[in-house]
Amino acid sequence: MNAGYDLSFYGGPTQTGAGEYNILVNCNDESCWGGLISTFQTNLFNSTMMSILSQYNASGNYYAAGDFPATYSTAGTLQDADIFNILYSVITANNLPTGYGSEFHVFLGQGVEECSTSAGGCYSPSNPAQWTYCAYHGSNDWSDIGHVLYSVEPYQDVQGCQVSYLPSPNGSLVDSTSSTLSHETFETMTDPDVGINNLAWYNNTKGEIGDVCAPGGGVSTGNVNLSGTTYEIQMEYDNNVHDCSYQL
């Protein structure tokens, strides 16, 4: 790549450590997504790949903070309001902390479709004409629970969202889930609010740290050793080398 893809700082907040809370919609454990979400998070957060964050003022203590099953009707196509209902219910029922020190990942099961006004499109394998993303992150404010950072993680083991090379080290479901989760997590760390008036690190042509290096943007996923386990995931953009990197 070249320096034209470097991220610029626009003054918005970054994270400097966070608990990562996994909301498992209509599944009692991680088995619906391959069973290794928290393991991947722990391996990622303990790996040298995290050193890429130092240049973006986003270094800190990040950790897997637990799984929280949630029951919710997923008939039809979910909308922003449904995601907010899920988030609010889980946070209040479990008295979970909010603000920039937390992120909530909403995992949706196979066959569940979702559209978001804030993300500007849909995850809709059954209707490719309106399908525009594999996952996204954002933020929302409530008067009682405050500022909430979240990502929406639909089922990734589908054509268009899968990792580039199969078979992958942990199987397509685990590695595809992990790659997309890492994308949204790194983007939240470096640009939590992803808002036009509250941008942190961003490139006006290619987007956020994960967008620049995403398979959808033409950059293949690859194998990387994270804390002793090999995963096939995407790289993140590194201003220091003006390219996508695992920073190992």
CSV table of C-alpha atoms in Angstrom, one decimal:
chain,number,residue,atom,x,y,z
A,1,MET,CA,0.0,0.0,0.0
A,2,ASN,CA,1.1,3.6,0.4
A,3,ALA,CA,1.0,6.5,2.9
A,4,GLY,CA,-2.2,7.6,1.2
A,5,TYR,CA,-4.0,5.0,3.2
A,6,ASP,CA,-2.6,6.2,6.5
A,7,LEU,CA,-5.2,6.9,9.2
A,8,SER,CA,-5.5,10.5,10.4
A,9,PHE,CA,-6.5,11.6,13.8
A,10,TYR,CA,-9.7,13.8,14.0
A,11,GLY,CA,-9.8,14.4,17.8
A,12,GLY,CA,-12.4,11.9,18.9
A,13,PRO,CA,-11.9,9.6,21.9
A,14,THR,CA,-10.1,6.2,21.7
A,15,GLN,CA,-10.3,3.3,24.1
A,16,THR,CA,-7.4,2.7,26.4
A,17,GLY,CA,-8.5,-0.7,27.7
A,18,ALA,CA,-11.9,-2.4,27.9
A,19,GLY,CA,-13.8,-5.5,29.0
A,20,GLU,CA,-15.3,-7.3,25.9
A,21,TYR,CA,-18.8,-8.7,26.7
A,22,ASN,CA,-20.3,-11.3,24.3
A,23,ILE,CA,-24.0,-11.3,24.0
A,24,LEU,CA,-25.1,-14.7,22.5
A,25,VAL,CA,-28.6,-14.3,21.0
A,26,ASN,CA,-30.7,-17.4,21.3
A,27,CYS,CA,-27.8,-19.7,22.1
A,28,ASN,CA,-26.8,-20.8,25.6
A,29,ASP,CA,-23.1,-20.9,24.8
A,30,GLU,CA,-20.6,-20.1,22.1
A,31,SER,CA,-21.2,-23.4,20.2
A,32,CYS,CA,-23.4,-21.6,17.6
A,33,TRP,CA,-20.3,-19.8,16.5
A,34,GLY,CA,-17.8,-22.6,16.8
A,35,GLY,CA,-17.3,-22.4,20.5
A,36,LEU,CA,-14.0,-20.4,20.7
A,37,ILE,CA,-15.0,-16.8,20.8
A,38,SER,CA,-13.6,-16.0,24.3
A,39,THR,CA,-10.6,-18.2,23.7
A,40,PHE,CA,-9.8,-16.1,20.6
A,41,GLN,CA,-10.3,-12.9,22.4
A,42,THR,CA,-7.9,-13.9,25.2
A,43,ASN,CA,-5.3,-15.1,22.7
A,44,LEU,CA,-5.6,-11.9,20.7
A,45,PHE,CA,-5.4,-9.6,23.7
A,46,ASN,CA,-2.3,-11.4,25.0
A,47,SER,CA,-0.5,-11.3,21.6
A,48,THR,CA,2.0,-8.9,20.2
A,49,MET,CA,-0.6,-7.9,17.6
A,50,MET,CA,-2.0,-5.6,20.2
A,51,SER,CA,1.2,-3.5,19.9
A,52,ILE,CA,-0.2,-2.0,16.7
A,53,LEU,CA,-2.5,0.1,18.9
A,54,SER,CA,0.2,2.2,20.6
A,55,GLN,CA,0.5,4.5,17.6
A,56,TYR,CA,-3.2,5.2,17.8
A,57,ASN,CA,-3.4,6.1,21.5
A,58,ALA,CA,-5.4,3.0,22.2
A,59,SER,CA,-3.2,0.7,24.2
A,60,GLY,CA,-4.4,-0.7,27.4
A,61,ASN,CA,-5.8,-3.7,29.3
A,62,TYR,CA,-8.3,-5.4,27.1
A,63,TYR,CA,-9.9,-8.7,28.3
A,64,ALA,CA,-12.7,-11.2,27.6
A,65,ALA,CA,-15.3,-10.2,30.2
A,66,GLY,CA,-17.7,-13.1,29.7
A,67,ASP,CA,-20.7,-14.5,27.8
A,68,PHE,CA,-24.3,-13.4,28.3
A,69,PRO,CA,-27.0,-15.5,26.6
A,70,ALA,CA,-30.1,-13.5,25.5
A,71,THR,CA,-33.4,-14.7,24.3
A,72,TYR,CA,-35.0,-12.5,21.6
A,73,SER,CA,-37.4,-13.0,18.6
A,74,THR,CA,-35.4,-13.0,15.4
A,75,ALA,CA,-38.3,-13.5,13.1
A,76,GLY,CA,-38.1,-11.2,10.1
A,77,THR,CA,-35.2,-8.8,9.7
A,78,LEU,CA,-33.8,-7.2,12.8
A,79,GLN,CA,-33.4,-3.4,12.9
A,80,ASP,CA,-31.4,-1.0,15.1
A,81,ALA,CA,-34.2,-0.9,17.6
A,82,ASP,CA,-33.9,-4.7,18.1
A,83,ILE,CA,-30.1,-4.4,18.7
A,84,PHE,CA,-30.7,-1.7,21.2
A,85,ASN,CA,-33.4,-3.7,23.0
A,86,ILE,CA,-31.0,-6.7,23.3
A,87,LEU,CA,-28.2,-4.5,24.5
A,88,TYR,CA,-30.3,-2.7,27.1
A,89,SER,CA,-31.9,-5.9,28.4
A,90,VAL,CA,-28.6,-7.6,28.9
A,91,ILE,CA,-26.8,-4.6,30.4
A,92,THR,CA,-29.5,-3.8,32.9
A,93,ALA,CA,-30.3,-7.5,33.9
A,94,ASN,CA,-26.6,-8.1,34.7
A,95,ASN,CA,-25.7,-4.6,35.9
A,96,LEU,CA,-22.8,-4.4,33.4
A,97,PRO,CA,-20.5,-1.4,33.2
A,98,THR,CA,-20.8,0.9,30.2
A,99,GLY,CA,-18.7,3.8,28.8
A,100,TYR,CA,-15.4,3.7,26.9
A,101,GLY,CA,-14.1,0.9,29.1
A,102,SER,CA,-16.6,-1.7,27.8
A,103,GLU,CA,-17.7,-3.1,24.4
A,104,PHE,CA,-20.7,-5.4,23.8
A,105,HIS,CA,-20.6,-7.8,20.9
A,106,VAL,CA,-24.0,-8.9,19.8
A,107,PHE,CA,-23.7,-12.3,18.1
A,108,LEU,CA,-26.6,-13.4,15.8
A,109,GLY,CA,-27.2,-17.0,14.8
A,110,GLN,CA,-27.2,-18.7,11.4
A,111,GLY,CA,-30.1,-17.4,9.2
A,112,VAL,CA,-30.7,-14.2,11.2
A,113,GLU,CA,-30.7,-11.1,9.0
A,114,GLU,CA,-30.3,-7.5,10.1
A,115,CYS,CA,-30.4,-4.0,8.7
A,116,SER,CA,-29.0,-0.8,10.3
A,117,THR,CA,-29.7,2.8,9.5
A,118,SER,CA,-26.6,3.8,11.4
A,119,ALA,CA,-24.4,1.4,9.5
A,120,GLY,CA,-26.1,2.3,6.2
A,121,GLY,CA,-27.1,-1.2,5.0
A,122,CYS,CA,-27.9,-4.8,5.7
A,123,TYR,CA,-26.6,-8.2,6.4
A,124,SER,CA,-28.9,-10.2,4.2
A,125,PRO,CA,-27.6,-13.4,2.5
A,126,SER,CA,-31.1,-14.2,1.3
A,127,ASN,CA,-31.3,-10.9,-0.5
A,128,PRO,CA,-27.9,-10.1,-2.1
A,129,ALA,CA,-29.3,-7.0,-3.7
A,130,GLN,CA,-29.4,-5.2,-0.4
A,131,TRP,CA,-26.5,-7.0,1.3
A,132,THR,CA,-23.8,-4.4,2.2
A,133,TYR,CA,-21.8,-5.5,5.3
A,134,CYS,CA,-20.7,-8.6,7.2
A,135,ALA,CA,-20.7,-6.8,10.6
A,136,TYR,CA,-20.4,-3.3,12.1
A,137,HIS,CA,-19.8,-1.4,15.3
A,138,GLY,CA,-21.3,1.7,16.8
A,139,SER,CA,-22.4,3.5,19.9
A,140,ASN,CA,-25.6,4.6,21.5
A,141,ASP,CA,-26.7,6.7,24.5
A,142,TRP,CA,-29.3,5.9,27.1
A,143,SER,CA,-30.4,8.3,29.9
A,144,ASP,CA,-30.0,5.7,32.6
A,145,ILE,CA,-27.2,3.3,31.5
A,146,GLY,CA,-25.1,5.9,29.6
A,147,HIS,CA,-22.8,5.6,26.6
A,148,VAL,CA,-22.7,2.1,25.1
A,149,LEU,CA,-20.1,0.8,22.6
A,150,TYR,CA,-21.2,-2.3,20.6
A,151,SER,CA,-20.7,-4.4,17.6
A,152,VAL,CA,-23.2,-6.5,15.7
A,153,GLU,CA,-21.7,-9.9,14.7
A,154,PRO,CA,-24.0,-11.8,12.3
A,155,TYR,CA,-23.1,-15.4,11.3
A,156,GLN,CA,-19.9,-15.2,9.3
A,157,ASP,CA,-19.6,-18.7,7.8
A,158,VAL,CA,-21.3,-17.6,4.6
A,159,GLN,CA,-19.9,-16.8,1.2
A,160,GLY,CA,-18.8,-13.1,1.1
A,161,CYS,CA,-17.9,-13.1,4.8
A,162,GLN,CA,-15.8,-16.2,5.1
A,163,VAL,CA,-12.0,-16.1,5.4
A,164,SER,CA,-10.1,-16.2,2.1
A,165,TYR,CA,-8.4,-19.6,2.2
A,166,LEU,CA,-10.1,-22.9,3.1
A,167,PRO,CA,-9.6,-25.1,5.0
A,168,SER,CA,-8.5,-22.7,7.7
A,169,PRO,CA,-6.6,-23.7,10.9
A,170,ASN,CA,-9.7,-23.8,13.1
A,171,GLY,CA,-12.3,-24.4,10.5
A,172,SER,CA,-14.2,-21.8,8.5
A,173,LEU,CA,-16.8,-21.0,11.2
A,174,VAL,CA,-14.3,-20.3,14.0
A,175,ASP,CA,-11.8,-18.3,11.9
A,176,SER,CA,-14.4,-16.3,9.9
A,177,THR,CA,-16.0,-15.4,13.2
A,178,SER,CA,-12.7,-14.5,14.7
A,179,SER,CA,-11.5,-12.4,11.8
A,180,THR,CA,-14.6,-10.3,11.7
A,181,LEU,CA,-14.6,-9.9,15.5
A,182,SER,CA,-11.0,-8.7,15.4
A,183,HIS,CA,-11.9,-6.2,12.7
A,184,GLU,CA,-14.8,-4.6,14.7
A,185,THR,CA,-12.8,-4.8,17.9
A,186,PHE,CA,-9.8,-3.0,16.6
A,187,GLU,CA,-12.1,-0.4,15.0
A,188,THR,CA,-13.8,0.3,18.3
A,189,MET,CA,-10.5,0.7,20.0
A,190,THR,CA,-9.3,3.3,17.6
A,191,ASP,CA,-12.6,5.0,16.6
A,192,PRO,CA,-15.2,4.1,19.2
A,193,ASP,CA,-18.0,6.4,18.0
A,194,VAL,CA,-17.5,6.1,14.3
A,195,GLY,CA,-19.4,9.3,13.9
A,196,ILE,CA,-18.9,12.2,11.5
A,197,ASN,CA,-18.6,14.7,14.3
A,198,ASN,CA,-16.7,12.4,16.7
A,199,LEU,CA,-14.2,10.6,14.6
A,200,ALA,CA,-10.9,9.5,16.1
A,201,TRP,CA,-8.6,7.5,13.6
A,202,TYR,CA,-9.9,7.4,10.1
A,203,ASN,CA,-8.9,7.5,6.4
A,204,ASN,CA,-11.3,9.5,4.3
A,205,THR,CA,-10.9,7.1,1.3
A,206,LYS,CA,-10.7,3.7,2.9
A,207,GLY,CA,-12.3,4.1,6.3
A,208,GLU,CA,-11.2,2.7,9.7
A,209,ILE,CA,-8.2,0.5,10.7
A,210,GLY,CA,-10.0,-2.7,9.8
A,211,ASP,CA,-11.7,-1.5,6.7
A,212,VAL,CA,-8.4,-0.6,5.0
A,213,CYS,CA,-7.3,-4.3,5.3
A,214,ALA,CA,-10.5,-6.1,5.0
A,215,PRO,CA,-11.2,-8.9,2.5
A,216,GLY,CA,-14.0,-6.9,1.1
A,217,GLY,CA,-11.5,-4.2,0.2
A,218,GLY,CA,-9.3,-6.7,-1.6
A,219,VAL,CA,-6.8,-7.7,1.1
A,220,SER,CA,-6.8,-11.5,1.8
A,221,THR,CA,-6.9,-13.0,5.3
A,222,GLY,CA,-3.8,-15.0,6.4
A,223,ASN,CA,-2.5,-17.2,9.1
A,224,VAL,CA,-1.1,-15.7,12.2
A,225,ASN,CA,0.1,-17.1,15.6
A,226,LEU,CA,-1.6,-15.4,18.5
A,227,SER,CA,-0.4,-16.5,21.9
A,228,GLY,CA,0.5,-20.0,20.6
A,229,THR,CA,-2.6,-20.7,18.5
A,230,THR,CA,-2.8,-20.1,14.7
A,231,TYR,CA,-5.8,-18.3,13.3
A,232,GLU,CA,-6.7,-17.2,9.8
A,233,ILE,CA,-7.8,-13.6,10.3
A,234,GLN,CA,-7.4,-10.2,8.6
A,235,MET,CA,-4.6,-7.7,9.2
A,236,GLU,CA,-5.0,-4.2,10.6
A,237,TYR,CA,-3.6,-1.0,9.1
A,238,ASP,CA,-0.3,0.2,10.5
A,239,ASN,CA,0.7,3.8,9.9
A,240,ASN,CA,4.2,3.1,10.9
A,241,VAL,CA,4.8,0.8,7.9
A,242,HIS,CA,2.1,2.3,5.7
A,243,ASP,CA,0.6,-1.1,5.1
A,244,CYS,CA,-1.6,-3.8,6.6
A,245,SER,CA,0.2,-5.7,9.3
A,246,TYR,CA,0.0,-8.3,12.1
A,247,GLN,CA,2.8,-6.3,14.0
A,248,LEU,CA,4.5,-9.5,15.1
